[in-house]
Every structure is written in C-alpha cells, then in structure tokens.
CSV table of C-alpha atoms in Angstrom, one decimal:
chain,number,residue,atom,x,y,z
X,206,MET,CA,132.9,157.5,64.1
X,207,GLU,CA,131.0,158.2,61.0
X,208,SER,CA,133.7,157.3,58.7
X,209,GLY,CA,134.4,154.1,60.9
X,210,PHE,CA,130.9,153.1,60.6
X,211,LYS,CA,130.7,153.7,56.8
X,212,PHE,CA,133.8,151.5,56.1
X,213,ARG,CA,133.0,148.6,58.5
X,214,LEU,CA,129.2,148.4,57.2
X,215,THR,CA,130.2,149.0,54.0
X,216,ALA,CA,132.8,146.1,53.8
X,217,LEU,CA,130.2,143.7,55.8
X,218,ILE,CA,127.1,144.2,53.7
X,219,SER,CA,128.8,144.6,50.3
X,220,THR,CA,130.9,141.3,50.7
X,221,THR,CA,128.1,139.1,52.0
X,222,CYS,CA,125.5,140.4,49.3
X,223,LEU,CA,128.2,139.5,46.4
X,224,MET,CA,128.7,136.4,47.9
X,225,LEU,CA,124.5,135.9,48.3
X,226,VAL,CA,123.7,137.0,44.5
X,227,LEU,CA,126.5,136.1,42.6
X,228,GLY,CA,128.4,133.2,44.4
X,229,ASP,CA,131.6,134.0,42.8
X,230,LEU,CA,134.4,134.7,45.2
X,231,SER,CA,136.8,134.7,42.4
X,232,SER,CA,135.4,137.9,40.9
X,233,ILE,CA,134.9,140.1,43.6
X,234,ALA,CA,136.6,143.1,42.3
X,235,HIS,CA,134.8,142.9,38.8
X,236,ALA,CA,131.3,141.9,40.7
X,237,GLN,CA,131.5,145.1,42.9
X,238,GLN,CA,131.3,147.1,39.9
X,239,GLU,CA,128.0,145.4,38.6
X,240,SER,CA,126.2,143.9,41.5
X,241,PRO,CA,122.8,145.8,42.3
X,242,TRP,CA,123.6,145.1,45.8
X,243,SER,CA,126.9,146.9,45.9
X,244,ARG,CA,125.0,149.9,44.3
X,245,ILE,CA,122.1,149.7,47.0
X,246,TYR,CA,124.7,149.4,50.0
X,247,ASN,CA,127.2,151.9,48.9
X,248,SER,CA,124.5,154.5,48.6
X,249,LEU,CA,123.1,153.6,51.7
X,250,PHE,CA,126.2,153.2,53.8
X,251,GLY,CA,128.6,155.2,51.6
X,252,GLY,CA,126.7,158.7,51.6
X,253,LYS,CA,124.8,159.6,54.6
X,254,PRO,CA,124.3,156.5,56.7
X,255,PRO,CA,122.1,156.0,59.6
X,256,VAL,CA,124.5,156.5,62.3
X,257,PRO,CA,122.8,155.5,65.6
X,258,SER,CA,122.8,158.4,68.0
X,259,GLY,CA,121.9,156.4,71.5
X,260,THR,CA,120.5,152.9,72.3
X,261,GLY,CA,118.3,153.9,75.4
X,262,GLY,CA,118.3,151.9,78.3
X,263,SER,CA,120.6,152.0,81.3
X,264,ARG,CA,124.2,150.6,81.7
X,265,GLY,CA,122.7,147.7,83.6
X,266,ASP,CA,120.5,146.7,80.5
X,267,GLN,CA,123.3,147.2,77.9
X,268,LEU,CA,121.5,144.2,75.7
X,269,LEU,CA,118.2,146.3,75.6
X,270,CYS,CA,118.1,148.0,72.0
X,271,SER,CA,115.3,149.2,69.9
X,272,VAL,CA,116.5,148.4,66.1
X,273,VAL,CA,113.1,149.5,64.7
X,274,PRO,CA,112.2,152.2,65.4
X,275,GLY,CA,115.9,153.2,66.3
X,276,ARG,CA,117.8,156.2,66.4
X,277,TRP,CA,119.2,156.1,63.2
X,278,GLY,CA,121.2,159.6,62.7
X,279,THR,CA,118.0,161.9,63.4
X,280,GLU,CA,115.9,162.3,66.5
X,281,LYS,CA,112.5,161.1,64.5
X,282,PRO,CA,113.3,158.9,61.5
X,283,LEU,CA,110.7,158.8,58.8
X,284,MET,CA,108.5,155.5,58.4
X,285,LEU,CA,106.3,155.0,55.5
X,286,ARG,CA,104.4,151.8,56.9
X,287,SER,CA,101.2,151.9,58.6
X,288,ARG,CA,101.3,148.9,60.5
X,289,PRO,CA,105.1,148.1,61.0
X,290,THR,CA,107.0,145.2,62.9
X,291,TRP,CA,108.7,146.2,65.8
X,292,VAL,CA,112.5,144.6,66.3
X,293,TRP,CA,114.6,144.8,69.5
X,294,ARG,CA,117.0,143.0,71.3
X,295,GLY,CA,116.5,142.2,74.8
X,296,GLN,CA,114.1,140.7,77.4
X,297,VAL,CA,111.1,142.8,77.2
X,298,LYS,CA,107.7,142.9,79.5
X,299,PHE,CA,105.4,145.2,77.1
X,300,VAL,CA,105.7,147.6,74.9
X,301,GLN,CA,103.6,150.9,74.4
X,302,LEU,CA,103.3,153.3,71.6
X,303,ILE,CA,102.4,157.0,72.6
X,304,LYS,CA,101.9,160.1,70.5
X,305,GLU,CA,103.9,163.1,70.6
X,306,SER,CA,101.4,164.7,72.9
X,307,GLY,CA,101.6,161.7,75.4
X,308,GLN,CA,98.5,160.2,74.3
X,309,MET,CA,98.5,156.4,74.8
X,310,ILE,CA,98.0,154.7,71.3
X,311,TRP,CA,98.5,150.9,71.9
X,312,GLU,CA,99.9,148.8,74.6
X,313,GLN,CA,100.8,145.2,74.3
X,314,PRO,CA,102.3,142.4,76.9
X,315,VAL,CA,105.2,140.1,75.3
X,316,SER,CA,105.0,136.7,75.0
X,317,LEU,CA,107.2,136.2,72.2
X,318,LEU,CA,110.5,134.3,72.7
X,319,PRO,CA,113.8,135.8,70.8
X,320,ASP,CA,114.5,134.3,67.1
X,321,ALA,CA,117.7,132.5,67.0
X,322,ASP,CA,119.7,135.7,66.2
X,323,GLY,CA,118.2,137.0,69.5
X,324,LEU,CA,115.9,139.5,68.2
X,325,THR,CA,112.1,139.7,68.9
X,326,ARG,CA,110.1,140.5,66.2
X,327,MET,CA,106.6,141.8,66.9
X,328,VAL,CA,103.6,142.8,64.3
X,329,TYR,CA,102.1,146.1,65.5
X,330,SER,CA,98.4,145.3,66.1
X,331,GLY,CA,97.1,148.7,66.9
X,332,PRO,CA,95.4,151.3,65.0
X,333,ASP,CA,96.9,152.1,61.5
X,334,LEU,CA,99.7,154.8,62.3
X,335,GLU,CA,98.7,158.3,61.3
X,336,ALA,CA,100.5,160.0,58.4
X,337,GLY,CA,102.4,162.9,59.5
X,338,GLN,CA,102.5,162.1,63.2
X,339,LYS,CA,105.2,161.6,65.5
X,340,TYR,CA,105.5,158.6,67.8
X,341,ARG,CA,107.3,157.1,70.6
X,342,LEU,CA,107.9,153.2,71.3
X,343,ILE,CA,108.7,152.5,74.7
X,344,LEU,CA,110.3,149.2,75.8
X,345,HIS,CA,109.6,148.1,79.4
X,346,GLN,CA,112.0,145.9,81.1
X,347,ASN,CA,111.5,145.2,84.6
X,348,SER,CA,112.6,148.5,86.3
X,349,THR,CA,114.2,149.8,83.0
X,350,GLU,CA,112.5,151.4,80.1
X,351,MET,CA,114.1,152.6,76.9
X,352,TYR,CA,112.1,154.5,74.2
X,353,ALA,CA,112.6,155.4,70.5
X,354,ASN,CA,111.1,158.6,68.6
X,355,PHE,CA,110.1,158.0,65.1
X,356,GLN,CA,107.6,159.8,62.8
X,357,THR,CA,105.3,158.8,59.7
X,358,VAL,CA,105.8,160.3,56.4
X,359,THR,CA,103.5,163.4,55.6
X,360,PRO,CA,100.0,162.5,54.1
X,361,LYS,CA,101.1,163.7,50.6
X,362,ALA,CA,104.4,161.8,50.8
X,363,LYS,CA,102.6,158.6,51.8
X,364,SER,CA,100.4,158.8,48.9
X,365,GLN,CA,103.4,159.3,46.2
X,366,LEU,CA,105.8,156.8,47.9
X,367,SER,CA,103.0,154.3,48.4
X,368,PHE,CA,102.1,154.6,44.6
X,369,GLN,CA,105.6,154.3,43.9
X,370,GLN,CA,106.6,151.1,45.8
X,371,LYS,CA,103.4,149.3,44.4
X,372,GLN,CA,104.7,150.3,40.7
X,373,VAL,CA,108.4,149.1,41.5
X,374,ARG,CA,106.5,145.7,42.9
X,375,GLU,CA,104.4,145.1,40.2
X,376,SER,CA,107.0,145.9,37.7
X,377,ALA,CA,109.7,143.5,39.3
X,378,TRP,CA,106.8,140.9,39.4
X,379,ARG,CA,106.2,141.2,35.8
X,380,SER,CA,109.7,141.0,34.8
X,381,GLY,CA,109.9,137.7,36.5
X,382,LYS,CA,111.7,138.7,39.9
X,383,ARG,CA,110.7,136.8,43.0
X,384,GLY,CA,112.2,135.8,46.4
X,385,LEU,CA,115.5,137.6,47.2
X,386,ALA,CA,115.4,139.4,43.5
X,387,MET,CA,112.0,141.1,44.8
X,388,VAL,CA,113.4,142.1,48.1
X,389,GLN,CA,116.4,143.5,46.3
X,390,GLU,CA,114.2,145.9,44.5
X,391,GLN,CA,112.1,146.7,47.5
X,392,VAL,CA,115.7,147.6,49.3
X,393,SER,CA,116.8,149.7,46.4
X,394,PHE,CA,113.4,151.6,46.1
X,395,LEU,CA,113.7,152.5,50.1
X,396,THR,CA,117.4,153.3,49.7
X,397,GLN,CA,116.6,155.9,47.3
X,398,GLN,CA,113.8,157.3,49.5
X,399,GLY,CA,116.1,157.5,52.6
X,400,LEU,CA,113.4,155.6,54.6
X,401,TRP,CA,115.9,153.6,57.0
X,402,LEU,CA,113.2,152.4,59.1
X,403,ASP,CA,111.5,150.6,56.4
X,404,LEU,CA,114.6,149.5,55.0
X,405,ALA,CA,115.9,148.0,58.2
X,406,GLN,CA,112.0,146.2,58.7
X,407,GLU,CA,112.6,144.9,54.8
X,408,ILE,CA,115.8,143.3,55.7
X,409,LEU,CA,115.4,142.4,59.0
X,410,THR,CA,111.8,140.5,58.7
X,411,SER,CA,112.4,138.8,55.3
X,412,THR,CA,111.7,135.3,55.0
X,413,GLU,CA,113.0,135.0,51.4
X,414,GLU,CA,116.1,132.6,51.1
X,415,ILE,CA,117.4,133.1,54.4
X,416,THR,CA,121.0,131.9,54.0
X,417,PRO,CA,124.1,132.5,56.4
X,418,GLU,CA,125.1,135.4,54.2
X,419,TRP,CA,121.9,137.2,54.4
X,420,ARG,CA,122.1,136.3,58.5
X,421,GLU,CA,125.2,137.9,58.4
X,422,ILE,CA,123.9,141.0,56.7
X,423,GLN,CA,121.1,141.1,59.3
X,424,ALA,CA,123.4,140.7,62.1
X,425,GLY,CA,125.9,143.4,60.7
X,426,ILE,CA,122.9,146.2,61.2
X,427,VAL,CA,122.0,145.1,64.5
X,428,TYR,CA,125.9,145.4,65.5
X,429,GLU,CA,126.1,148.6,64.0
X,430,THR,CA,122.9,149.8,65.5
X,431,CYS,CA,123.4,148.4,69.2
X,432,ASP,CA,126.6,147.2,70.0
X,433,LYS,CA,129.3,149.6,68.4
X,434,ARG,CA,127.2,152.4,69.7
X,435,GLU,CA,127.8,150.6,73.3
X,436,GLU,CA,131.2,150.3,72.5
X,437,THR,CA,132.2,153.8,71.5
X,438,VAL,CA,130.4,155.1,74.6
X,439,GLN,CA,132.6,152.8,76.5
X,440,THR,CA,135.8,154.3,74.5
X,441,ASP,CA,134.7,157.8,75.1
X,442,SER,CA,134.5,157.6,78.6
X,443,THR,CA,137.4,156.0,79.7
X,444,GLY,CA,139.6,157.0,76.8
X,445,LYS,CA,140.3,153.2,76.0
X,446,LYS,CA,138.7,150.0,75.4
C-alpha cells in the first residue's frame, strides 16, 4: 500500500507542479532534475509519506472525511498553527474541538457550503491552540460522527519554527518572490520540518494563482487521504475490488 501511495502521488504532484511552474511539457525529464517543486514533493512523498491510517465515519457515510486534521501516518500528527483552517469533505452539522482530557474547547454549527471541489474550509474561531497539547476534532453528520486526533508542537519547537518560518517568508519577499513562488517557499519549509498538517493547509487553502493544475494537486491530496483508503478497505475485506 505504502509503495503504491508513493508512486501514485509522486507521479501526480510532480507532473502537475512541473506543468504549473515550468509550462514546458517538452522538457519534463530535464525539468524534473531542476524544478524546486519536484524536490519538494519527492522529499514529501518519496521518503516517508503521510499515509492515512483511517477515515473515520461509518460504512454508510463514506464521503465524510477529515483532511485537516487527518490521520496522516501517525495517530496524532503535529501542527504548528495556533489558528488552523479545518478542511473536510461531506455534509457536517457541527464541529467540536476537545482536549485529550475531554475538556470542550470549541463548538460551532456549520452553515458553510462546500466549495466547487466538494471541500468545506472553516477557519478556527476558538481560543488559540496551546503548544504541546493533544486535541481531537469531531465532525458531526446527523447521527454519525468522526474524529481526527492531532497535537501541537512543543513550546520550544513552536518558538523556533515560527521564527524560522518568518525568516523564510521575509527572505522570499526580499528576493522578489510573490504569489505561487511565495507559497512554494512555505511548502518547502514545511516539508523539511515534516509538518504535514500545516503543509496540507498551505496547499488546500491557498488562493494564489489557482489554476486547473493546482486544483489537480489539491484533489490528489484529498483522494489519497480519503478515497484511496476507502478503496483499500474494500479490497482487503473482499479480496478484490
């Protein structure tokens, strides 16, 4: 499963990023060696990818899937942001955020409609997430609910990473990088740090130069996080698709 995941997503994202940044399909082989996007995504998905370990929900609600936070390879993936944007697919009535202790932190009814890509993006409006804490986001869909666990980086790591991220942003700005080039710098930094949830947010919530190719990258992340896992569950349970 893991090797197939690496191959599919590396192929998808490397190809579409090359089309997006280089715009020269006749020199793909040469460009793959030089494109920063290729290096970023080969590092992300060619090394130890964030393999989804489950989608939650029930067999009757297969479309309900939490992408951010999602179950990306570990039970509690790390997050740097204090005020994240939740991303999910499926109809949700309301969302809750609780600490590992069970303490309710935030609850919000959902009145947002999904975007054209079928995803709902909700900016977290509760108290800032505390560094070094473990959380659970719960999505309620009628009588069904699903959850996704995650944890924030430690206070020391948060201070260091936030400073480094600011330096990356300022350096890119001084060098004249804007729009998608700026996003590329942020994605590169998050990839190097292994902050998969922050990386997914950067890609799925970016409004810079949205193109069909960029949409394909976003869709690829959702597919591998949600749909491919469901296909694997069905295959494992029946012996065939």
